[in-house]
XYZ file of C-alpha atoms in Angstrom:
576
model
C -148.809 -112.795 101.082
C -147.139 -115.524 103.686
C -148.403 -114.659 107.004
C -145.061 -114.029 108.495
C -144.421 -111.302 105.876
C -147.755 -109.767 106.539
C -148.707 -106.664 108.956
C -151.166 -107.598 111.814
C -153.765 -105.299 109.929
C -153.281 -107.227 106.735
C -153.599 -110.737 108.535
C -156.700 -109.773 110.076
C -158.237 -108.421 107.098
C -157.756 -111.564 105.378
C -159.224 -113.321 108.236
C -162.413 -111.168 108.194
C -162.956 -111.498 104.366
C -162.745 -115.498 105.020
C -165.315 -115.128 108.016
C -167.443 -112.806 105.987
C -167.346 -115.370 102.776
C -167.838 -118.218 105.015
C -170.976 -116.626 106.900
C -172.385 -115.804 103.525
C -172.136 -119.426 102.033
C -173.432 -121.228 105.278
C -175.454 -118.328 107.064
C -173.368 -118.777 110.149
C -169.769 -117.626 111.305
C -167.140 -120.386 111.180
C -166.507 -121.924 114.771
C -163.355 -124.134 114.017
C -160.376 -123.366 111.927
C -157.747 -125.498 109.846
C -155.550 -125.001 106.846
C -153.780 -127.007 104.315
C -150.587 -124.760 104.174
C -149.617 -121.255 105.085
C -147.346 -121.882 108.199
C -148.397 -120.165 111.457
C -147.675 -116.958 113.520
C -148.050 -115.989 117.061
C -150.812 -113.849 116.308
C -153.052 -116.682 115.484
C -154.614 -117.237 118.886
C -155.676 -113.702 119.168
C -157.009 -113.734 115.512
C -159.147 -116.798 116.071
C -160.399 -116.262 119.577
C -161.228 -112.660 118.423
C -163.037 -113.699 115.447
C -165.438 -116.060 117.557
C -163.420 -119.253 116.598
C -164.052 -121.991 119.274
C -161.210 -124.399 118.313
C -159.580 -126.194 115.455
C -156.574 -128.334 114.048
C -152.975 -127.303 114.840
C -151.478 -129.534 112.099
C -150.786 -128.400 108.607
C -151.812 -130.692 105.648
C -149.028 -130.305 103.267
C -146.242 -131.612 105.422
C -144.832 -127.871 106.599
C -143.092 -128.274 109.816
C -144.391 -126.534 113.074
C -143.207 -126.351 116.498
C -143.270 -129.580 118.495
C -146.154 -129.399 120.813
C -146.340 -133.080 121.864
C -149.497 -134.195 119.951
C -152.979 -134.328 121.198
C -155.301 -131.620 122.342
C -153.671 -128.475 123.060
C -154.683 -125.076 124.698
C -152.201 -122.589 122.797
C -152.006 -119.282 124.931
C -150.499 -116.116 123.273
C -150.855 -112.466 123.851
C -153.642 -112.862 126.402
C -155.785 -115.079 124.252
C -156.076 -119.028 124.005
C -157.532 -121.383 121.632
C -157.954 -124.945 121.827
C -156.450 -127.008 118.912
C -156.031 -130.707 117.967
C -152.142 -131.128 117.273
C -152.520 -134.942 116.251
C -150.639 -136.145 113.196
C -153.449 -136.681 110.267
C -153.662 -140.329 109.384
C -154.402 -141.009 105.590
C -158.117 -142.177 105.251
C -157.447 -143.483 101.875
C -154.946 -146.185 103.079
C -156.078 -149.647 104.572
C -152.727 -149.739 106.422
C -154.510 -146.796 108.759
C -157.535 -149.356 109.582
C -155.259 -151.953 110.192
C -153.417 -150.310 112.692
C -155.881 -148.382 114.254
C -155.816 -150.402 117.392
C -151.977 -149.378 118.093
C -153.145 -145.665 117.161
C -155.710 -145.678 119.795
C -153.688 -147.356 122.413
C -150.987 -144.834 122.121
C -153.231 -141.966 122.279
C -154.681 -143.360 125.470
C -151.450 -143.992 126.898
C -149.732 -140.720 126.055
C -152.499 -138.062 125.991
C -154.979 -136.553 128.512
C -157.741 -136.347 125.469
C -157.204 -139.173 123.379
C -157.886 -137.919 119.703
C -157.518 -139.131 116.207
C -157.394 -137.343 113.207
C -158.460 -138.673 109.783
C -157.776 -136.948 106.560
C -159.019 -137.366 102.908
C -160.271 -135.512 100.171
C -163.935 -135.865 99.493
C -164.827 -139.207 97.788
C -161.432 -140.664 98.355
C -161.428 -142.480 101.341
C -161.082 -146.260 101.374
C -164.004 -148.546 101.954
C -162.485 -149.870 105.096
C -162.719 -146.236 106.483
C -166.248 -146.108 105.507
C -166.642 -149.386 107.706
C -164.911 -147.343 110.534
C -167.273 -144.802 110.431
C -170.379 -146.901 110.363
C -169.085 -148.644 113.641
C -168.968 -145.292 115.176
C -172.502 -144.445 114.078
C -173.691 -147.472 116.264
C -171.070 -147.768 119.390
C -168.436 -146.030 120.864
C -166.148 -148.982 120.857
C -163.737 -147.279 118.986
C -164.664 -143.777 120.071
C -166.791 -141.291 118.367
C -166.568 -139.303 115.405
C -166.997 -135.510 115.904
C -166.379 -131.895 114.021
C -163.542 -130.130 115.305
C -166.020 -127.605 116.667
C -167.611 -130.389 118.680
C -164.461 -131.627 119.708
C -163.534 -128.180 121.117
C -166.729 -128.052 123.082
C -166.412 -131.476 124.771
C -162.833 -130.714 125.612
C -162.544 -127.027 126.436
C -159.729 -126.179 128.669
C -158.708 -130.007 128.758
C -155.636 -129.738 126.383
C -152.126 -129.347 127.781
C -151.208 -125.615 127.892
C -148.723 -124.532 125.413
C -146.910 -121.206 125.243
C -144.246 -120.415 122.307
C -142.008 -117.958 121.714
C -142.643 -115.951 118.257
C -139.603 -117.241 116.779
C -140.359 -120.893 117.061
C -142.471 -120.586 114.217
C -140.486 -121.527 111.036
C -139.841 -118.723 108.554
C -141.486 -118.711 104.946
C -138.335 -119.161 102.768
C -138.302 -118.945 99.007
C -138.903 -121.679 96.698
C -135.614 -123.519 96.262
C -135.358 -122.840 92.610
C -135.600 -119.196 90.849
C -137.693 -119.424 87.805
C -136.724 -117.505 84.745
C -138.240 -113.951 85.147
C -139.374 -114.684 88.903
C -138.842 -111.657 90.725
C -140.334 -112.689 94.191
C -138.356 -110.072 96.156
C -139.612 -107.090 94.295
C -142.975 -108.550 94.308
C -142.747 -108.639 98.361
C -141.351 -105.312 98.515
C -144.274 -103.672 96.285
C -146.760 -105.541 98.522
C -144.991 -104.391 101.769
C -145.271 -100.805 100.360
C -148.867 -101.112 99.678
C -149.538 -102.358 103.170
C -147.440 -99.852 104.857
C -149.111 -97.121 103.003
C -152.383 -98.311 103.918
C -151.447 -98.047 107.792
C -149.894 -94.654 107.692
C -152.890 -93.386 106.174
C -155.177 -94.685 108.619
C -152.725 -93.211 111.511
C -151.879 -89.769 109.499
C -155.141 -87.835 111.433
C -153.537 -88.637 114.416
C -150.073 -88.089 113.674
C -147.557 -84.900 114.130
C -145.215 -83.805 111.445
C -142.093 -82.177 113.011
C -141.361 -78.836 111.482
C -138.493 -79.383 108.912
C -135.269 -77.682 110.307
C -133.748 -74.661 108.215
C -131.351 -76.011 105.658
C -127.748 -76.424 106.752
C -124.558 -78.321 105.742
C -123.916 -81.284 108.267
C -122.114 -80.526 111.495
C -118.083 -80.664 111.113
C -118.003 -81.664 107.468
C -115.555 -80.316 104.899
C -116.793 -78.126 102.357
C -118.599 -80.161 99.636
C -115.993 -81.952 97.138
C -116.889 -80.923 93.544
C -114.768 -83.748 91.779
C -114.623 -87.311 91.413
C -111.980 -88.626 94.019
C -108.540 -90.001 92.853
C -107.016 -92.969 94.460
C -103.620 -92.218 93.152
C -101.658 -92.692 96.624
C -102.246 -93.609 100.261
C -101.798 -89.625 101.341
C -104.437 -88.317 98.979
C -106.916 -91.185 99.542
C -106.584 -90.345 103.351
C -107.326 -86.542 102.599
C -110.189 -87.438 100.361
C -111.569 -90.023 103.029
C -111.691 -87.502 105.484
C -114.106 -85.729 103.268
C -116.327 -88.663 102.729
C -118.327 -88.034 106.152
C -121.612 -87.046 107.123
C -122.948 -86.228 110.503
C -125.234 -84.325 112.609
C -126.160 -84.137 116.378
C -127.236 -87.782 116.217
C -125.436 -89.859 113.885
C -121.912 -90.050 112.055
C -121.462 -92.260 108.771
C -118.362 -92.237 106.846
C -117.933 -93.934 103.475
C -114.967 -96.312 102.531
C -112.939 -94.519 99.688
C -111.939 -98.004 98.136
C -115.409 -99.900 98.092
C -117.794 -97.323 98.142
C -119.340 -98.921 100.845
C -120.017 -97.649 104.417
C -116.777 -97.795 106.595
C -118.351 -96.778 109.884
C -121.555 -95.798 111.719
C -120.983 -93.968 114.797
C -122.787 -91.509 117.244
C -120.103 -89.000 116.805
C -116.228 -88.777 115.674
C -115.035 -90.226 118.917
C -117.672 -93.031 119.359
C -117.303 -96.707 118.480
C -118.028 -98.061 115.165
C -120.920 -99.972 115.388
C -121.661 -101.004 111.657
C -119.891 -101.275 108.160
C -121.750 -102.002 105.023
C -121.057 -103.358 101.230
C -122.893 -104.855 98.149
C -121.830 -108.513 97.046
C -123.170 -110.702 94.656
C -123.251 -114.386 96.067
C -122.986 -117.737 94.005
C -122.582 -121.255 94.816
C -119.789 -123.606 92.951
C -121.144 -126.757 91.775
C -119.227 -129.356 93.416
C -116.877 -131.232 91.094
C -117.645 -135.041 90.261
C -114.774 -137.452 91.834
C -113.781 -134.796 94.307
C -113.677 -135.217 98.199
C -116.364 -134.040 100.620
C -116.895 -130.340 100.518
C -118.651 -127.990 103.167
C -121.526 -126.015 102.155
C -119.737 -122.902 103.050
C -116.595 -123.830 100.989
C -118.569 -123.565 97.815
C -119.884 -119.908 98.369
C -118.181 -117.311 96.035
C -118.493 -113.637 96.705
C -117.660 -110.829 94.747
C -115.535 -107.745 95.970
C -116.929 -104.239 95.932
C -114.515 -101.856 94.091
C -115.216 -98.074 93.814
C -114.395 -96.436 90.703
C -115.515 -93.112 92.144
C -116.987 -91.588 95.507
C -117.958 -88.056 95.800
C -119.836 -85.800 98.512
C -122.216 -83.789 96.498
C -125.121 -81.253 97.392
C -128.644 -82.177 96.603
C -131.501 -79.863 95.459
C -132.830 -79.687 98.949
C -129.425 -78.059 100.108
C -128.152 -81.288 102.005
C -124.978 -83.227 101.459
C -125.128 -86.875 100.318
C -122.290 -89.646 99.827
C -122.328 -90.858 96.143
C -120.450 -94.158 95.179
C -120.376 -95.881 91.656
C -118.410 -98.880 90.841
C -118.204 -102.673 90.240
C -118.626 -105.742 91.981
C -115.926 -108.191 91.067
C -115.769 -111.822 90.831
C -112.790 -114.077 91.960
C -111.686 -114.314 88.283
C -111.656 -110.705 87.980
C -114.394 -110.409 85.918
C -117.270 -107.970 86.472
C -120.166 -109.615 87.924
C -122.292 -106.336 88.372
C -122.185 -102.530 88.372
C -123.613 -100.431 91.296
C -124.219 -96.914 92.443
C -125.229 -96.130 96.170
C -126.309 -92.912 97.573
C -126.162 -92.347 101.447
C -128.185 -89.299 102.849
C -128.793 -88.495 106.601
C -132.587 -87.917 107.881
C -132.673 -84.666 109.728
C -133.629 -84.899 113.624
C -133.315 -88.776 113.721
C -130.396 -90.935 114.055
C -130.865 -92.528 110.575
C -128.728 -92.888 107.109
C -130.961 -93.794 103.929
C -129.038 -95.795 101.426
C -130.291 -95.795 97.811
C -129.133 -98.797 95.976
C -129.017 -99.636 92.238
C -127.283 -102.727 90.908
C -127.094 -103.853 87.267
C -126.193 -107.321 86.777
C -123.805 -108.317 83.920
C -125.547 -111.892 83.744
C -128.515 -113.714 85.405
C -127.997 -115.820 88.541
C -129.101 -119.208 88.393
C -130.076 -121.636 91.075
C -131.796 -121.177 94.383
C -132.459 -117.757 95.914
C -130.911 -118.526 98.996
C -127.467 -119.575 97.194
C -127.370 -117.255 94.566
C -128.396 -113.591 94.967
C -127.447 -109.856 95.385
C -127.143 -108.959 98.992
C -126.554 -105.793 101.051
C -123.978 -106.789 103.516
C -123.726 -105.303 107.333
C -120.967 -106.417 109.499
C -120.259 -105.419 113.081
C -117.138 -106.417 115.529
C -116.207 -109.947 115.297
C -115.662 -109.625 119.193
C -119.017 -107.978 119.828
C -121.753 -110.382 121.167
C -125.076 -109.473 119.946
C -128.849 -110.451 119.957
C -130.392 -110.303 116.723
C -134.273 -109.120 116.746
C -136.259 -109.182 113.582
C -139.693 -107.912 112.728
C -142.407 -110.314 112.654
C -145.836 -108.626 112.114
C -144.313 -105.145 112.799
C -143.082 -106.424 116.379
C -139.386 -107.005 117.707
C -138.783 -110.388 118.040
C -135.397 -112.065 119.261
C -134.066 -114.778 116.916
C -131.371 -117.296 116.934
C -132.107 -118.717 113.159
C -129.803 -117.906 110.274
C -132.185 -117.463 107.697
C -135.244 -115.623 108.664
C -137.993 -113.205 107.432
C -137.822 -109.463 108.492
C -139.745 -107.295 105.991
C -139.574 -104.283 108.158
C -136.459 -103.877 110.319
C -133.790 -105.733 112.219
C -132.216 -104.698 115.382
C -128.702 -105.644 116.215
C -128.510 -105.314 120.342
C -125.191 -105.677 121.987
C -125.584 -108.350 124.854
C -124.273 -106.048 127.626
C -127.197 -103.804 127.029
C -129.522 -104.530 129.952
C -131.521 -101.328 130.819
C -132.651 -99.481 127.613
C -132.193 -101.389 124.532
C -133.459 -99.376 122.236
C -130.675 -96.665 123.065
C -127.854 -98.923 122.003
C -129.300 -100.751 119.267
C -128.366 -100.738 115.600
C -131.380 -100.771 113.358
C -131.710 -101.724 109.903
C -134.848 -100.668 108.122
C -135.158 -103.398 105.262
C -137.609 -101.284 103.181
C -140.040 -104.520 102.575
C -136.921 -106.984 101.836
C -138.281 -110.269 102.893
C -135.327 -112.472 103.574
C -132.033 -112.152 105.364
C -129.116 -114.405 105.810
C -126.651 -114.684 109.030
C -123.594 -115.444 107.145
C -121.326 -115.619 109.911
C -121.673 -114.522 113.648
C -121.221 -111.125 112.668
C -121.984 -110.622 109.079
C -125.673 -110.107 108.066
C -126.609 -110.343 104.416
C -130.030 -108.937 103.262
C -131.192 -110.328 99.914
C -131.857 -107.545 97.364
C -132.594 -109.774 94.244
C -131.754 -112.880 92.728
C -132.926 -115.066 89.766
C -132.893 -113.489 86.183
C -133.467 -109.931 87.483
C -130.843 -107.382 85.624
C -131.425 -103.946 87.376
C -132.086 -103.625 91.007
C -133.224 -100.455 92.940
C -133.859 -100.848 96.616
C -133.971 -98.192 99.343
C -132.955 -99.146 102.997
C -131.804 -97.302 106.152
C -129.584 -97.684 109.124
C -129.788 -96.240 112.411
C -128.175 -96.099 116.002
C -130.339 -95.534 119.059
C -133.579 -95.594 117.090
C -136.785 -95.613 119.123
C -140.005 -97.265 118.012
C -138.356 -98.861 114.725
C -141.785 -100.144 113.529
C -143.096 -96.490 112.882
C -139.804 -95.435 110.798
C -140.125 -99.053 108.898
C -143.539 -98.507 107.950
C -142.719 -94.787 106.800
C -139.638 -96.165 104.722
C -141.829 -98.986 102.958
C -144.551 -96.594 102.150
C -142.391 -93.606 100.853
C -143.604 -91.158 103.263
C -141.679 -88.790 105.507
C -139.707 -90.341 108.183
C -140.097 -88.714 111.951
C -144.075 -88.574 111.632
C -144.760 -89.554 115.117
C -148.194 -90.034 117.148
C -147.964 -88.465 120.526
C -148.604 -89.697 123.785
C -147.715 -93.557 122.869
C -145.458 -95.860 125.000
C -142.113 -96.668 123.270
C -143.414 -100.246 123.299
C -146.797 -99.882 121.842
C -147.846 -99.283 118.065
C -151.149 -97.684 117.608
C -153.414 -99.304 114.844
C -156.689 -97.723 113.384
C -159.805 -99.722 112.331
C -162.204 -96.817 112.404
C -162.593 -92.959 112.995
C -165.463 -90.895 113.571
C -165.511 -87.345 113.328
C -168.081 -84.220 113.785
C -167.262 -80.997 112.233
C -163.568 -82.223 111.787
C -163.043 -82.947 115.414
C -162.454 -86.586 116.244
C -165.365 -87.902 118.350
C -164.931 -91.503 118.691
C -162.815 -94.590 117.039
C -161.761 -98.044 117.162
C -158.275 -98.435 117.934
C -155.810 -101.096 118.251
C -152.754 -101.167 121.188
C -149.945 -103.535 119.630
C -147.275 -104.347 122.067
C -144.439 -104.323 119.862
C -141.370 -105.028 122.177
C -142.059 -108.273 124.060
C -142.619 -106.186 127.288
C -145.937 -106.701 129.115
C -147.098 -104.553 131.692
C -149.495 -101.438 132.335
C -149.408 -98.999 129.433
C -150.935 -95.188 129.677
C -152.047 -93.224 126.588
C -152.390 -89.754 126.292
C -155.198 -89.186 123.438
C -154.712 -85.307 123.976
C -158.657 -85.080 124.335
C -161.049 -85.976 127.181
C -162.075 -89.691 127.122
C -165.750 -90.130 127.702
C -165.835 -93.926 127.363
C -163.363 -96.798 126.683
C -164.372 -100.338 126.058
C -162.592 -103.310 125.316
C -163.661 -105.125 122.191
C -162.714 -108.165 120.086
C -162.031 -107.943 116.224
C -165.477 -107.905 115.307
C -166.387 -105.017 117.585
C -168.269 -107.315 120.314
C -167.508 -106.250 123.949
C -164.845 -107.962 126.120
C -164.968 -108.142 129.876
C -161.494 -107.876 130.414
C -158.913 -106.553 130.604
C -160.327 -103.520 132.355
C -159.436 -100.298 131.146
C -159.237 -97.466 133.197
C -160.078 -93.641 132.295
C -157.999 -90.669 133.564
C -159.004 -87.377 131.939
C -157.421 -87.535 128.443
C -155.680 -90.808 129.519
C -156.408 -94.492 129.329
C -154.744 -96.946 131.429
C -154.805 -100.577 130.401
C -152.381 -103.996 131.088
C -151.017 -105.617 128.122
C -149.510 -108.873 127.630
C -146.426 -109.595 125.532
C -147.126 -108.955 121.914
C -150.992 -108.711 122.799
C -153.051 -106.689 120.449
C -155.738 -105.321 122.265
C -158.783 -103.511 120.732
C -160.392 -100.289 122.224
C -163.624 -98.640 121.249
C -163.123 -95.280 122.500
C -165.587 -91.991 122.574
C -164.347 -88.541 123.365
C -166.143 -85.721 125.013
C -166.890 -82.454 123.332
């Protein structure tokens, strides 16, 4: 799993497994870090420092881009942790040109960097004999400098590098391969992986969660009696009467289906509230540029289907609750049928959420790049509404200005006019593990459902308005567990992670927990554990004690300060 599609728990598990494998081979834990490929995530300084790594190499060796940090030695700070890394571009030790230009390389490093360091790279046994001569010189004199390991470099230059602090969205997302191989269903694989990870997280926290009592079955508020026939679109008057019936609502949210498309016409708080979101399904393809023609912008070659409903119905399910069911076709510009669809919309009792169960059957496989040819759920908002897009990264809410990004858990659409309570006015899309999303226009977002040769697609998403703690609902949706399950006593910007629970006679007596600041709002947080706290120790990811930050105990509560996006580990013991 790419790091930016993972959860913090799975990323940490991967690092711990690597640490254990390294220790088994070399009888000592790793002290430095480097990787050939794989990108980077803003959690890396915390993971590395928390696992005992002293330093490492910033640069990737496969040519993948990383944020520009200026080169040389850097001290990367994020989430209350820091790690010293070498950010020099690697020099090819297999080439004689590298040795011939060494005097210029060293001169530039001395002129520009506080700590002059040069990075050579080669596979074992492939270095040129001229590089071997440079190493020989380095063994006898420091005229050209001294060859050191990354660990030794970090020890000699601790704290001397340029301090670097990057916003989480600065790291390029992992995008799908440029072509879709036959039978390659990378989105379904990613959705399944996200579901497994979410299921493990939900299971770990379930002993602490409170399941709300289900309300008595009742029809949605202010909805006409269930319609028992397929809707006819014979004329405007009949269509209007039918559309009046295509509404579901309760005290927190109101959704309406479009009688002609079968998608969602509106998402509102109530009947008189403003429409915040609409939704349709579409197949996107890209026209091949014709030879001999004039220049054509990339967007001019985009072909998108129309969503045409054959039938829309409100039905009563086995649970006694109403759903909106639509079936129809996705029609290409030439009038041909590109796909057939069905969509079921239902409300979640006690939550401002509507669940979308989507099935699409393609008439023919899609060819080309997944980003250019795919089936998508399209979400749109008012073109005059200025919004901030926030995407899930490591289950945390991160502001983004990208038009192509990953968001395997949720996306928030926040009006720029919102200043005090962001969550109260945000539209939330729970993506159900879907990894990739495109901002087609400033007010249209496409969530990629499938591409390539996939014939039949089944996905579950959800949309909400004013949804608090979207990471909890997103994990529950991906895991297929009941929505609305909550852990009491948590601040709205903190997700609780569980590494270990100790029980005696079915009573929780101790545990190791993580406090994951998830909204980008640092400060003091208070957590009520619901039982007297006897001890509270801040630890690292290996369980070793840390001296800071300080944690205070106040009866059943703990008080500690969290940095933005910090993942703090606490070892707690409970009294009696």
